[in-house]
Amino acid sequence: MALSKVFVSLMLLISLISTVSSTGVIGSKVLPPKKAPVAVAPAYAPIYSPAPSPIAVPPTPAASPPVYAPVRRLIAVQGVVYGKPCSDWGHDTLMHASPLPGAEVRLVCHGKPKENPLKIIAVTDKNGYFFIPPTKKVSEFGAQKRCRVFLQSAPTNSKFIHSTHMNSGLSGAYLRYTKPAKPLPFALYTVGPFAYEPLPSVCHQKV
């Protein structure tokens, strides 16, 4: 009898559980049915920022070659002084002239306005040739404009004592660049040739 009651109670409990599962009712509460998720479209189409363009890097400029200051060489000046005979007196010619040793010439180079000019004296040798060696005070930069050579004085006890204007010997001859036969450690310039002649009174006495 007792087993029959237990069996009946189990059957009722199983029936109750089946009813709750099918109706969704637990006691007096009703659970709402589950809804499937609904896909919602975005309000605006997505905007994608463009990928940044690559930055153009300028090419590295080629290295400039080094700039060197021009080498300013020192200068030397050369020339020849002649003695003209009375037959050529007053004429701009050296046809019958001979080298005059012992004559003095003067190199004058002007610098800045407030500086004293540079003066160098040279004496001709037995061939009438003179050479003014380089000095650290004068370079080839502007030498042809700043420097001139003048006749300074005639040889002592010489009949050729009258200076002439030949090749600007009195007013000052500008330097002419001379290309040497072989390389030199200085820039070589030339002036003249210059000339002396006898005094007019000496030549007129012989006429």
PDB file of C-alpha atoms in Angstrom:
ATOM      1  CA  MET A   1       0.000   0.000   0.000  1.00  0.00           C
ATOM      2  CA  ALA A   2       2.822   2.354   0.955  1.00  0.00           C
ATOM      3  CA  LEU A   3       4.708   1.575  -2.280  1.00  0.00           C
ATOM      4  CA  SER A   4       1.610   2.411  -4.303  1.00  0.00           C
ATOM      5  CA  LYS A   5       1.461   5.903  -2.732  1.00  0.00           C
ATOM      6  CA  VAL A   6       5.114   6.535  -3.466  1.00  0.00           C
ATOM      7  CA  PHE A   7       4.682   5.466  -7.047  1.00  0.00           C
ATOM      8  CA  VAL A   8       1.659   7.732  -7.485  1.00  0.00           C
ATOM      9  CA  SER A   9       3.582  10.695  -5.995  1.00  0.00           C
ATOM     10  CA  LEU A  10       6.490  10.195  -8.417  1.00  0.00           C
ATOM     11  CA  MET A  11       4.151  10.070 -11.379  1.00  0.00           C
ATOM     12  CA  LEU A  12       2.486  13.316 -10.316  1.00  0.00           C
ATOM     13  CA  LEU A  13       5.877  15.023  -9.911  1.00  0.00           C
ATOM     14  CA  ILE A  14       7.043  13.896 -13.353  1.00  0.00           C
ATOM     15  CA  SER A  15       3.773  15.111 -14.888  1.00  0.00           C
ATOM     16  CA  LEU A  16       4.156  18.514 -13.196  1.00  0.00           C
ATOM     17  CA  ILE A  17       7.722  18.944 -14.451  1.00  0.00           C
ATOM     18  CA  SER A  18       6.675  18.080 -18.021  1.00  0.00           C
ATOM     19  CA  THR A  19       3.862  20.652 -17.865  1.00  0.00           C
ATOM     20  CA  VAL A  20       6.187  23.428 -16.657  1.00  0.00           C
ATOM     21  CA  SER A  21       8.739  22.657 -19.356  1.00  0.00           C
ATOM     22  CA  SER A  22       6.120  22.815 -22.148  1.00  0.00           C
ATOM     23  CA  THR A  23       4.236  25.926 -20.973  1.00  0.00           C
ATOM     24  CA  GLY A  24       7.089  27.938 -19.471  1.00  0.00           C
ATOM     25  CA  VAL A  25       5.073  28.468 -16.283  1.00  0.00           C
ATOM     26  CA  ILE A  26       6.807  28.273 -12.944  1.00  0.00           C
ATOM     27  CA  GLY A  27       4.310  28.760 -10.243  1.00  0.00           C
ATOM     28  CA  SER A  28       2.373  31.914 -11.154  1.00  0.00           C
ATOM     29  CA  LYS A  29       5.167  33.549 -13.305  1.00  0.00           C
ATOM     30  CA  VAL A  30       5.215  33.344 -17.101  1.00  0.00           C
ATOM     31  CA  LEU A  31       8.639  33.688 -18.855  1.00  0.00           C
ATOM     32  CA  PRO A  32       8.587  35.588 -22.176  1.00  0.00           C
ATOM     33  CA  PRO A  33       9.649  33.652 -25.229  1.00  0.00           C
ATOM     34  CA  LYS A  34      13.217  34.193 -26.366  1.00  0.00           C
ATOM     35  CA  LYS A  35      13.604  36.369 -29.536  1.00  0.00           C
ATOM     36  CA  ALA A  36      16.235  35.868 -32.166  1.00  0.00           C
ATOM     37  CA  PRO A  37      18.751  38.824 -32.481  1.00  0.00           C
ATOM     38  CA  VAL A  38      17.939  41.277 -35.263  1.00  0.00           C
ATOM     39  CA  ALA A  39      20.849  42.782 -37.276  1.00  0.00           C
ATOM     40  CA  VAL A  40      20.661  46.581 -37.264  1.00  0.00           C
ATOM     41  CA  ALA A  41      22.195  48.409 -40.224  1.00  0.00           C
ATOM     42  CA  PRO A  42      24.544  51.331 -39.336  1.00  0.00           C
ATOM     43  CA  ALA A  43      23.033  54.821 -39.652  1.00  0.00           C
ATOM     44  CA  TYR A  44      25.847  55.942 -42.018  1.00  0.00           C
ATOM     45  CA  ALA A  45      28.185  54.098 -44.270  1.00  0.00           C
ATOM     46  CA  PRO A  46      31.586  53.781 -42.629  1.00  0.00           C
ATOM     47  CA  ILE A  47      34.142  56.357 -43.772  1.00  0.00           C
ATOM     48  CA  TYR A  48      37.689  55.194 -44.048  1.00  0.00           C
ATOM     49  CA  SER A  49      40.530  57.745 -43.974  1.00  0.00           C
ATOM     50  CA  PRO A  50      42.842  57.408 -46.972  1.00  0.00           C
ATOM     51  CA  ALA A  51      46.225  56.020 -46.228  1.00  0.00           C
ATOM     52  CA  PRO A  52      48.767  58.832 -45.893  1.00  0.00           C
ATOM     53  CA  SER A  53      50.873  59.281 -48.996  1.00  0.00           C
ATOM     54  CA  PRO A  54      54.577  58.666 -48.499  1.00  0.00           C
ATOM     55  CA  ILE A  55      56.631  61.807 -47.824  1.00  0.00           C
ATOM     56  CA  ALA A  56      59.015  62.516 -50.662  1.00  0.00           C
ATOM     57  CA  VAL A  57      62.499  62.848 -49.248  1.00  0.00           C
ATOM     58  CA  PRO A  58      64.666  65.143 -51.388  1.00  0.00           C
ATOM     59  CA  PRO A  59      67.821  63.477 -52.622  1.00  0.00           C
ATOM     60  CA  THR A  60      70.973  64.346 -50.775  1.00  0.00           C
ATOM     61  CA  PRO A  61      72.914  66.879 -52.862  1.00  0.00           C
ATOM     62  CA  ALA A  62      76.296  65.803 -54.045  1.00  0.00           C
ATOM     63  CA  ALA A  63      79.141  67.136 -51.988  1.00  0.00           C
ATOM     64  CA  SER A  64      80.650  70.257 -53.530  1.00  0.00           C
ATOM     65  CA  PRO A  65      84.324  70.021 -54.385  1.00  0.00           C
ATOM     66  CA  PRO A  66      86.544  71.945 -51.994  1.00  0.00           C
ATOM     67  CA  VAL A  67      87.328  75.505 -53.011  1.00  0.00           C
ATOM     68  CA  TYR A  68      90.920  76.535 -52.646  1.00  0.00           C
ATOM     69  CA  ALA A  69      92.141  80.107 -52.599  1.00  0.00           C
ATOM     70  CA  PRO A  70      94.330  80.892 -55.598  1.00  0.00           C
ATOM     71  CA  VAL A  71      98.034  80.666 -54.860  1.00  0.00           C
ATOM     72  CA  ARG A  72      99.558  84.123 -55.021  1.00  0.00           C
ATOM     73  CA  ARG A  73     103.165  83.844 -56.057  1.00  0.00           C
ATOM     74  CA  LEU A  74     105.796  86.424 -55.335  1.00  0.00           C
ATOM     75  CA  ILE A  75     107.111  88.396 -58.294  1.00  0.00           C
ATOM     76  CA  ALA A  76     110.510  89.133 -59.808  1.00  0.00           C
ATOM     77  CA  VAL A  77     111.199  91.840 -62.396  1.00  0.00           C
ATOM     78  CA  GLN A  78     113.855  91.900 -65.102  1.00  0.00           C
ATOM     79  CA  GLY A  79     114.950  94.222 -67.883  1.00  0.00           C
ATOM     80  CA  VAL A  80     117.843  95.712 -69.828  1.00  0.00           C
ATOM     81  CA  VAL A  81     119.232  99.260 -70.049  1.00  0.00           C
ATOM     82  CA  TYR A  82     121.122 100.466 -73.127  1.00  0.00           C
ATOM     83  CA  GLY A  83     123.314 103.413 -74.031  1.00  0.00           C
ATOM     84  CA  LYS A  84     122.456 105.120 -77.317  1.00  0.00           C
ATOM     85  CA  PRO A  85     125.123 106.839 -79.448  1.00  0.00           C
ATOM     86  CA  CYS A  86     124.786 110.374 -80.727  1.00  0.00           C
ATOM     87  CA  SER A  87     123.820 109.035 -84.158  1.00  0.00           C
ATOM     88  CA  ASP A  88     120.540 107.848 -82.662  1.00  0.00           C
ATOM     89  CA  TRP A  89     120.037 110.798 -80.345  1.00  0.00           C
ATOM     90  CA  GLY A  90     116.395 111.835 -80.137  1.00  0.00           C
ATOM     91  CA  HIS A  91     115.215 108.757 -82.041  1.00  0.00           C
ATOM     92  CA  ASP A  92     113.220 105.933 -80.497  1.00  0.00           C
ATOM     93  CA  THR A  93     115.565 103.202 -81.645  1.00  0.00           C
ATOM     94  CA  LEU A  94     118.207 100.886 -80.235  1.00  0.00           C
ATOM     95  CA  MET A  95     119.757  99.976 -83.568  1.00  0.00           C
ATOM     96  CA  HIS A  96     123.252 101.161 -82.622  1.00  0.00           C
ATOM     97  CA  ALA A  97     122.859 100.977 -78.838  1.00  0.00           C
ATOM     98  CA  SER A  98     125.009  98.919 -76.497  1.00  0.00           C
ATOM     99  CA  PRO A  99     124.288  97.449 -73.039  1.00  0.00           C
ATOM    100  CA  LEU A 100     124.871  99.939 -70.246  1.00  0.00           C
ATOM    101  CA  PRO A 101     126.369  98.521 -67.020  1.00  0.00           C
ATOM    102  CA  GLY A 102     126.037 100.322 -63.698  1.00  0.00           C
ATOM    103  CA  ALA A 103     122.688 102.018 -64.440  1.00  0.00           C
ATOM    104  CA  GLU A 104     120.119 102.099 -61.641  1.00  0.00           C
ATOM    105  CA  VAL A 105     116.402 101.390 -61.966  1.00  0.00           C
ATOM    106  CA  ARG A 106     113.686 101.735 -59.342  1.00  0.00           C
ATOM    107  CA  LEU A 107     110.688  99.477 -58.750  1.00  0.00           C
ATOM    108  CA  VAL A 108     107.749 101.262 -57.087  1.00  0.00           C
ATOM    109  CA  CYS A 109     104.659  99.390 -55.878  1.00  0.00           C
ATOM    110  CA  HIS A 110     101.703 101.206 -54.340  1.00  0.00           C
ATOM    111  CA  GLY A 111      99.591  99.524 -51.685  1.00  0.00           C
ATOM    112  CA  LYS A 112      96.801 100.921 -49.530  1.00  0.00           C
ATOM    113  CA  PRO A 113      96.212 104.702 -49.694  1.00  0.00           C
ATOM    114  CA  LYS A 114      97.743 105.414 -46.265  1.00  0.00           C
ATOM    115  CA  GLU A 115     100.744 103.142 -46.746  1.00  0.00           C
ATOM    116  CA  ASN A 116     104.072 104.275 -48.126  1.00  0.00           C
ATOM    117  CA  PRO A 117     104.872 102.738 -51.511  1.00  0.00           C
ATOM    118  CA  LEU A 118     107.445  99.987 -51.717  1.00  0.00           C
ATOM    119  CA  LYS A 119     110.670 101.036 -53.467  1.00  0.00           C
ATOM    120  CA  ILE A 120     113.457  98.706 -54.591  1.00  0.00           C
ATOM    121  CA  ILE A 121     116.626  99.752 -56.433  1.00  0.00           C
ATOM    122  CA  ALA A 122     118.483  97.454 -58.835  1.00  0.00           C
ATOM    123  CA  VAL A 123     121.735  97.953 -60.770  1.00  0.00           C
ATOM    124  CA  THR A 124     122.514  96.624 -64.241  1.00  0.00           C
ATOM    125  CA  ASP A 125     125.370  94.166 -64.763  1.00  0.00           C
ATOM    126  CA  LYS A 126     127.974  94.204 -67.517  1.00  0.00           C
ATOM    127  CA  ASN A 127     125.292  93.131 -70.008  1.00  0.00           C
ATOM    128  CA  GLY A 128     122.968  95.963 -69.018  1.00  0.00           C
ATOM    129  CA  TYR A 129     120.675  93.390 -67.415  1.00  0.00           C
ATOM    130  CA  PHE A 130     118.963  93.953 -64.083  1.00  0.00           C
ATOM    131  CA  PHE A 131     116.986  91.574 -61.931  1.00  0.00           C
ATOM    132  CA  ILE A 132     114.780  92.541 -58.973  1.00  0.00           C
ATOM    133  CA  PRO A 133     114.341  89.412 -56.834  1.00  0.00           C
ATOM    134  CA  PRO A 134     111.067  88.450 -55.150  1.00  0.00           C
ATOM    135  CA  THR A 135     110.057  90.130 -51.924  1.00  0.00           C
ATOM    136  CA  LYS A 136     107.366  88.985 -49.511  1.00  0.00           C
ATOM    137  CA  LYS A 137     105.788  92.424 -49.710  1.00  0.00           C
ATOM    138  CA  VAL A 138     104.686  92.052 -53.343  1.00  0.00           C
ATOM    139  CA  SER A 139     102.696  89.204 -54.904  1.00  0.00           C
ATOM    140  CA  GLU A 140     101.348  88.825 -58.403  1.00  0.00           C
ATOM    141  CA  PHE A 141      97.874  89.877 -57.210  1.00  0.00           C
ATOM    142  CA  GLY A 142      97.433  93.304 -58.810  1.00  0.00           C
ATOM    143  CA  ALA A 143     101.165  93.728 -59.439  1.00  0.00           C
ATOM    144  CA  GLN A 144     100.625  94.783 -63.048  1.00  0.00           C
ATOM    145  CA  LYS A 145      98.462  97.684 -61.886  1.00  0.00           C
ATOM    146  CA  ARG A 146     100.238  98.649 -58.672  1.00  0.00           C
ATOM    147  CA  CYS A 147     103.887  98.381 -59.719  1.00  0.00           C
ATOM    148  CA  ARG A 148     106.052 100.310 -62.187  1.00  0.00           C
ATOM    149  CA  VAL A 149     109.766 100.531 -62.952  1.00  0.00           C
ATOM    150  CA  PHE A 150     111.594 103.846 -63.532  1.00  0.00           C
ATOM    151  CA  LEU A 151     115.062 104.858 -64.617  1.00  0.00           C
ATOM    152  CA  GLN A 152     116.803 105.932 -61.418  1.00  0.00           C
ATOM    153  CA  SER A 153     120.274 107.167 -62.364  1.00  0.00           C
ATOM    154  CA  ALA A 154     122.961 106.806 -65.020  1.00  0.00           C
ATOM    155  CA  PRO A 155     126.289 105.094 -64.372  1.00  0.00           C
ATOM    156  CA  THR A 156     129.013 107.160 -62.756  1.00  0.00           C
ATOM    157  CA  ASN A 157     131.559 108.678 -65.184  1.00  0.00           C
ATOM    158  CA  SER A 158     129.504 107.599 -68.197  1.00  0.00           C
ATOM    159  CA  LYS A 159     128.774 109.689 -71.249  1.00  0.00           C
ATOM    160  CA  PHE A 160     125.266 108.189 -71.343  1.00  0.00           C
ATOM    161  CA  ILE A 161     123.674 110.345 -68.669  1.00  0.00           C
ATOM    162  CA  HIS A 162     120.600 111.706 -70.428  1.00  0.00           C
ATOM    163  CA  SER A 163     117.576 109.510 -69.650  1.00  0.00           C
ATOM    164  CA  THR A 164     115.050 108.892 -72.419  1.00  0.00           C
ATOM    165  CA  HIS A 165     111.339 108.203 -72.527  1.00  0.00           C
ATOM    166  CA  MET A 166     111.844 104.941 -74.394  1.00  0.00           C
ATOM    167  CA  ASN A 167     109.366 102.330 -73.157  1.00  0.00           C
ATOM    168  CA  SER A 168     108.191 104.657 -70.366  1.00  0.00           C
ATOM    169  CA  GLY A 169     111.565 104.747 -68.644  1.00  0.00           C
ATOM    170  CA  LEU A 170     110.824 108.197 -67.174  1.00  0.00           C
ATOM    171  CA  SER A 171     107.072 107.971 -66.511  1.00  0.00           C
ATOM    172  CA  GLY A 172     107.279 104.401 -65.224  1.00  0.00           C
ATOM    173  CA  ALA A 173     106.852 101.161 -67.146  1.00  0.00           C
ATOM    174  CA  TYR A 174     104.123  98.731 -66.147  1.00  0.00           C
ATOM    175  CA  LEU A 175     105.055  95.097 -65.679  1.00  0.00           C
ATOM    176  CA  ARG A 176     104.582  92.544 -68.452  1.00  0.00           C
ATOM    177  CA  TYR A 177     104.176  88.913 -67.495  1.00  0.00           C
ATOM    178  CA  THR A 178     106.852  86.686 -69.025  1.00  0.00           C
ATOM    179  CA  LYS A 179     106.473  82.937 -69.358  1.00  0.00           C
ATOM    180  CA  PRO A 180     109.799  81.405 -68.335  1.00  0.00           C
ATOM    181  CA  ALA A 181     111.505  78.635 -70.271  1.00  0.00           C
ATOM    182  CA  LYS A 182     111.227  76.383 -67.210  1.00  0.00           C
ATOM    183  CA  PRO A 183     108.996  76.565 -64.110  1.00  0.00           C
ATOM    184  CA  LEU A 184     110.085  79.072 -61.467  1.00  0.00           C
ATOM    185  CA  PRO A 185     109.003  79.449 -57.833  1.00  0.00           C
ATOM    186  CA  PHE A 186     107.883  83.016 -58.576  1.00  0.00           C
ATOM    187  CA  ALA A 187     106.077  84.979 -61.287  1.00  0.00           C
ATOM    188  CA  LEU A 188     108.476  86.646 -63.709  1.00  0.00           C
ATOM    189  CA  TYR A 189     107.753  90.087 -65.189  1.00  0.00           C
ATOM    190  CA  THR A 190     109.683  92.179 -67.697  1.00  0.00           C
ATOM    191  CA  VAL A 191     109.964  95.911 -68.417  1.00  0.00           C
ATOM    192  CA  GLY A 192     111.834  97.999 -70.988  1.00  0.00           C
ATOM    193  CA  PRO A 193     114.240  97.957 -72.577  1.00  0.00           C
ATOM    194  CA  PHE A 194     115.256 101.396 -71.303  1.00  0.00           C
ATOM    195  CA  ALA A 195     117.910 103.710 -72.681  1.00  0.00           C
ATOM    196  CA  TYR A 196     120.247 106.546 -71.806  1.00  0.00           C
ATOM    197  CA  GLU A 197     121.992 108.790 -74.324  1.00  0.00           C
ATOM    198  CA  PRO A 198     124.627 111.531 -74.227  1.00  0.00           C
ATOM    199  CA  LEU A 199     123.632 115.058 -73.332  1.00  0.00           C
ATOM    200  CA  PRO A 200     122.438 117.122 -76.295  1.00  0.00           C
ATOM    201  CA  SER A 201     125.401 119.458 -75.894  1.00  0.00           C
ATOM    202  CA  VAL A 202     127.850 116.575 -76.261  1.00  0.00           C
ATOM    203  CA  CYS A 203     126.215 115.257 -79.408  1.00  0.00           C
ATOM    204  CA  HIS A 204     125.841 118.737 -80.949  1.00  0.00           C
ATOM    205  CA  GLN A 205     129.537 119.406 -80.500  1.00  0.00           C
ATOM    206  CA  LYS A 206     130.288 116.329 -82.601  1.00  0.00           C
ATOM    207  CA  VAL A 207     127.980 117.316 -85.410  1.00  0.00           C
TER     208      VAL A 207
END
